[in-house]
PDB file of C-alpha atoms in Angstrom:
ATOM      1  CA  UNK A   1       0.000   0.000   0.000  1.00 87.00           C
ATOM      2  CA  UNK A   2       1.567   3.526  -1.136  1.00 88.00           C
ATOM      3  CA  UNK A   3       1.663   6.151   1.874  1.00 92.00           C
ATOM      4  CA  UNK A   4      -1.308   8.097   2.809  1.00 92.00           C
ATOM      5  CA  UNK A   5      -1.585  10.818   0.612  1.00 93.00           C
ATOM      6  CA  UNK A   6      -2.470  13.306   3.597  1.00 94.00           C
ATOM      7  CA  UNK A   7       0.627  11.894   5.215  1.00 93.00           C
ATOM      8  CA  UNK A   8       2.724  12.981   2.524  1.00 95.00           C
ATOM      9  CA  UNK A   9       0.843  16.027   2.320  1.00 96.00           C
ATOM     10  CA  UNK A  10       1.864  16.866   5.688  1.00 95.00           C
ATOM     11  CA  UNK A  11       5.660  16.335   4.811  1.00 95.00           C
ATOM     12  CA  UNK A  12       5.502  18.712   1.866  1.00 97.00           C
ATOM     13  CA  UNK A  13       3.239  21.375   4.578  1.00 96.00           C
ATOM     14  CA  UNK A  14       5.993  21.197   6.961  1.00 95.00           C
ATOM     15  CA  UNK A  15       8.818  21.128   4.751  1.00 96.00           C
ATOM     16  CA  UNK A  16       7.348  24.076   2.464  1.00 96.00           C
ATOM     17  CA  UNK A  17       7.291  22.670  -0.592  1.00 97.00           C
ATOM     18  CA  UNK A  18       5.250  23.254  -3.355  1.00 97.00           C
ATOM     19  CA  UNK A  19       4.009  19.629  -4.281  1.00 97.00           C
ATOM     20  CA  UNK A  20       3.148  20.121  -7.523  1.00 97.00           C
ATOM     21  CA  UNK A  21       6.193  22.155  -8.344  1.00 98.00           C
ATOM     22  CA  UNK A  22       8.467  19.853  -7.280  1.00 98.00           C
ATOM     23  CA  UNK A  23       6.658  17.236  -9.421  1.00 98.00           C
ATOM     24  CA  UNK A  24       7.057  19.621 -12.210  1.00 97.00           C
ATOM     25  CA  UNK A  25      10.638  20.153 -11.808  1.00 97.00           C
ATOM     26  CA  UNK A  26      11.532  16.651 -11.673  1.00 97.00           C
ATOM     27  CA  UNK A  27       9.224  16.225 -14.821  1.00 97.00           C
ATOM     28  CA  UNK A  28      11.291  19.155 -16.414  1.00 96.00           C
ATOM     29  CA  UNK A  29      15.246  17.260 -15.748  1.00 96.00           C
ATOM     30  CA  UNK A  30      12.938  13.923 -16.661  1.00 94.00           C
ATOM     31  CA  UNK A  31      15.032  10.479 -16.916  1.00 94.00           C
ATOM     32  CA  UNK A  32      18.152  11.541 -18.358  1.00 93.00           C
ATOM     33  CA  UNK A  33      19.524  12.977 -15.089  1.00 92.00           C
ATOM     34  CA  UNK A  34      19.173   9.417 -13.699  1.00 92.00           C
ATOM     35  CA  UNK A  35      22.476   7.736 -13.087  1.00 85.00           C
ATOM     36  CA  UNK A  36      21.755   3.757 -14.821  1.00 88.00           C
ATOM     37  CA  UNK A  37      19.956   2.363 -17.565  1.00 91.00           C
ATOM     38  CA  UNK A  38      17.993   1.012 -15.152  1.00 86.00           C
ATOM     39  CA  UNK A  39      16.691   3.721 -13.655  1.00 88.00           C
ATOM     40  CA  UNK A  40      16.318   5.487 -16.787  1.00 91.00           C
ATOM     41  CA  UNK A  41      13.728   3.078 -18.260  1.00 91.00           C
ATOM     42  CA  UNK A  42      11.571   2.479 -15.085  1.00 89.00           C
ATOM     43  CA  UNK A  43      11.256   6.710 -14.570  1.00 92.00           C
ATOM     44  CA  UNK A  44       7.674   7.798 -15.720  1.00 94.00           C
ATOM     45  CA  UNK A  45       6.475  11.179 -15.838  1.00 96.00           C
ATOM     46  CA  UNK A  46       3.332   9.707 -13.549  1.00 95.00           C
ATOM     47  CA  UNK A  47       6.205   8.757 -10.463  1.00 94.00           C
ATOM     48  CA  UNK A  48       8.402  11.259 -11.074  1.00 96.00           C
ATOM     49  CA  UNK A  49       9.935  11.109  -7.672  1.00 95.00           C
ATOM     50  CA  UNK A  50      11.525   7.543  -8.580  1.00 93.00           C
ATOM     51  CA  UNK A  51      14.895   7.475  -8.385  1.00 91.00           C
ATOM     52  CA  UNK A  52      15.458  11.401  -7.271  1.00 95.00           C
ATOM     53  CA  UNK A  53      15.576  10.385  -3.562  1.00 93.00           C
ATOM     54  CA  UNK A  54      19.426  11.489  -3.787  1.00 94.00           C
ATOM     55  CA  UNK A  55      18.514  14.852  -5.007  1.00 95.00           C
ATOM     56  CA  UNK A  56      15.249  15.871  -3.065  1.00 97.00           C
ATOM     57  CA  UNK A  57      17.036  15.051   0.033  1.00 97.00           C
ATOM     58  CA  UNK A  58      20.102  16.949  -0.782  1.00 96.00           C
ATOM     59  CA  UNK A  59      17.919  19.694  -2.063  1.00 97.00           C
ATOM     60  CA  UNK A  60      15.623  19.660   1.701  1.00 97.00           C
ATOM     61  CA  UNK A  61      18.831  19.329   3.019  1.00 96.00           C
ATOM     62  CA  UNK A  62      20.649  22.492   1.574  1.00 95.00           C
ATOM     63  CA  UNK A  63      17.726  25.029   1.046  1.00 96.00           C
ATOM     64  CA  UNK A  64      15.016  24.551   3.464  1.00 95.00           C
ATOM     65  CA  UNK A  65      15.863  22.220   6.270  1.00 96.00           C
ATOM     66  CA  UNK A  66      17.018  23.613   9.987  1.00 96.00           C
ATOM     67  CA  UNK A  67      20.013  23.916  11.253  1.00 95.00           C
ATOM     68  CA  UNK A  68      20.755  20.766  13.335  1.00 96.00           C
ATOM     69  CA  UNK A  69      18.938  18.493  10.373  1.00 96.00           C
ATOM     70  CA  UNK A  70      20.273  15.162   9.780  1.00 96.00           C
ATOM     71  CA  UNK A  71      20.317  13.203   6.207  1.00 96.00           C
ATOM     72  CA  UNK A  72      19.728   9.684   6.034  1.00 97.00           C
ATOM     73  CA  UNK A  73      19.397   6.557   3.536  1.00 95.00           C
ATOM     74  CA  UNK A  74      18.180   3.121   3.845  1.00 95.00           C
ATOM     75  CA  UNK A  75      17.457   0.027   2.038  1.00 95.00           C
ATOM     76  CA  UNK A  76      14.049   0.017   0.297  1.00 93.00           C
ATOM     77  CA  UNK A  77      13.114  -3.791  -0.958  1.00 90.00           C
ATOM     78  CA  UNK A  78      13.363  -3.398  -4.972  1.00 81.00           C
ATOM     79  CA  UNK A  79      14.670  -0.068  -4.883  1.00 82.00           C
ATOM     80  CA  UNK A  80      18.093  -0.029  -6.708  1.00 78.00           C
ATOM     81  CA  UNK A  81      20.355   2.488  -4.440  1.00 83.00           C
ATOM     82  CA  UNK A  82      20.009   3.344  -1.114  1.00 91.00           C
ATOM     83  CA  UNK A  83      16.661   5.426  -0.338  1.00 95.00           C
ATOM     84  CA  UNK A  84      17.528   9.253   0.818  1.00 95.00           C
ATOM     85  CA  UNK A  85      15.187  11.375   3.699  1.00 97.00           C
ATOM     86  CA  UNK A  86      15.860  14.158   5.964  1.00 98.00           C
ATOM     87  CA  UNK A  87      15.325  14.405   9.539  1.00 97.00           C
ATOM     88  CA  UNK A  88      14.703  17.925  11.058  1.00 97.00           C
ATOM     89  CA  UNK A  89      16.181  18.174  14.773  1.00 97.00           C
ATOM     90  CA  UNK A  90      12.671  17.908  16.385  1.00 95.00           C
ATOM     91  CA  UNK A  91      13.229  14.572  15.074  1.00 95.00           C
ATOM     92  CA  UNK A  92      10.103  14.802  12.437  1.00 95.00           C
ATOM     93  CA  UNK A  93      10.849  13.132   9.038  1.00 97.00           C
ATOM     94  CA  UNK A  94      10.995  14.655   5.643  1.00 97.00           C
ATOM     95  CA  UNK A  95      10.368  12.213   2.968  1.00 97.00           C
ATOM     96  CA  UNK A  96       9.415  13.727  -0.261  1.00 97.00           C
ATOM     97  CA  UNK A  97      10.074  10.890  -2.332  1.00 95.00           C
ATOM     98  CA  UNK A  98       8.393   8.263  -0.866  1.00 96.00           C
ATOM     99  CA  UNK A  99       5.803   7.884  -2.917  1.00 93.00           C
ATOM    100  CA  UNK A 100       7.771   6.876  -5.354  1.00 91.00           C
ATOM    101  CA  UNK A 101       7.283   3.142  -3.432  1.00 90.00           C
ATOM    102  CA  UNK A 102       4.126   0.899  -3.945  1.00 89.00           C
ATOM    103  CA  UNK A 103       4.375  -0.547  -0.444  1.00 91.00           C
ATOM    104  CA  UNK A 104       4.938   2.417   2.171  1.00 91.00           C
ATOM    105  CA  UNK A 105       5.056  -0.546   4.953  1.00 91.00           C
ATOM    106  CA  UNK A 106       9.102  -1.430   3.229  1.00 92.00           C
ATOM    107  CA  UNK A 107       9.572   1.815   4.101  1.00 94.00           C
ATOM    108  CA  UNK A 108      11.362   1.409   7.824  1.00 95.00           C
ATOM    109  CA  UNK A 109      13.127   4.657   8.881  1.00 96.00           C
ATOM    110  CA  UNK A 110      14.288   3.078  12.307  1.00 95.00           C
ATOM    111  CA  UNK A 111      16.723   0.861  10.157  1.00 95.00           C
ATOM    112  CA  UNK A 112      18.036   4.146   8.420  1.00 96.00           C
ATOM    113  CA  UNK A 113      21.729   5.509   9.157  1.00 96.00           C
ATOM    114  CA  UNK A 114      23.421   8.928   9.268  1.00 95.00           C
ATOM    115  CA  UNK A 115      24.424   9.456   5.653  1.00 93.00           C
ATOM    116  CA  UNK A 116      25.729  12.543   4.162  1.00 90.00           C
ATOM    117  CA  UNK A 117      25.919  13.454   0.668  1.00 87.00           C
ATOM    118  CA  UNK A 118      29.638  12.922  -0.953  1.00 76.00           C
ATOM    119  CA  UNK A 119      28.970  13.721  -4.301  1.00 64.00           C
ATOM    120  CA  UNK A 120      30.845  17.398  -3.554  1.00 58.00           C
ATOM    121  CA  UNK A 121      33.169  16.028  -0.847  1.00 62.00           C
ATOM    122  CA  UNK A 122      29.744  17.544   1.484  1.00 66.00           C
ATOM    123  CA  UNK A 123      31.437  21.065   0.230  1.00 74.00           C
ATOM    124  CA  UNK A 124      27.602  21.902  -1.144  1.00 80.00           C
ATOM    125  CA  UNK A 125      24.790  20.745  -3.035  1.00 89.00           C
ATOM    126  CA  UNK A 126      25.496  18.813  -6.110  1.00 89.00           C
ATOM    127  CA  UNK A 127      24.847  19.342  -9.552  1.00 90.00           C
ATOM    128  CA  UNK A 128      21.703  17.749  -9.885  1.00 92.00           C
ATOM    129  CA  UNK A 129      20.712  19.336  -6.926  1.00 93.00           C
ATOM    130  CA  UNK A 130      21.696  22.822  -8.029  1.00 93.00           C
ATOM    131  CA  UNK A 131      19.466  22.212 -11.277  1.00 95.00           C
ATOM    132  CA  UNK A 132      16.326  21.832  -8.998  1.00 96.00           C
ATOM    133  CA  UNK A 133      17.004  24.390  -6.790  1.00 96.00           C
ATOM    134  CA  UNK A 134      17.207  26.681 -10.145  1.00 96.00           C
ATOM    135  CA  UNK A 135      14.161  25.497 -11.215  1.00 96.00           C
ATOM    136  CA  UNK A 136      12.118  25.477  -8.273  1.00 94.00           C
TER     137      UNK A 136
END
């Protein structure tokens, strides 16, 4: 079963993201921004979060999460990477692209770890990320 749509509502509220927009953007750098083959051929305009998890995290991370936030990944049964989230100090999740999964229940933050983003040596966002942030 895919999450609760008020559920993820209530991420994008808190997070103060424009839903829709963010759909859009992703929609706008479409499948070619995806690192595999893979990946590539499964992204649809209709789950256009699949696959970003990297860069919507980095991007809450960079541009609109507190001071004191943590990034995280874990292992999402099927997924082919590691799946990406952001936890804001009060300890409240922000997980913008996990809709992107047809069974929300796979989904189990308590086995995620502390995972920063190395693409830039954590010296910034990357360059997908910069792309979004433009665009958004």
């Amino acid at each position: 079963m895919k999450i609760d749509p008020v559920e993820l509502d209530k991420m994008f509220e808190f997070a103060k993201i424009d839903k829709q927009r963010l759909y859009d953007c992703l929609r706008i750098m479409g499948p070619k921004k995806l690192h595999t083959k893979a990946m590539r051929e499964k992204w649809t305009p209709d789950n256009p979060t699949y696959c970003f998890c990297y860069v919507i995290a980095e991007f809450v991370y960079y541009y609109v999460s507190p001071k004191g936030s943590v990034p995280y990944s874990l292992k999402v049964p099927g997924d082919p990477g590691l799946h990406r989230f952001v936890k804001w100090p009060s300890g409240i999740i922000v997980d913008l692209a996990v809709e992107q999964f047809d069974n929300y229940e796979e989904v189990v933050y308590s086995n995620a770890k502390v995972r920063y983003f190395l693409q830039t040596g954590c010296k910034g966002p990357s360059k997908r990320t910069s792309e979004l942030a433009k665009l958004m």
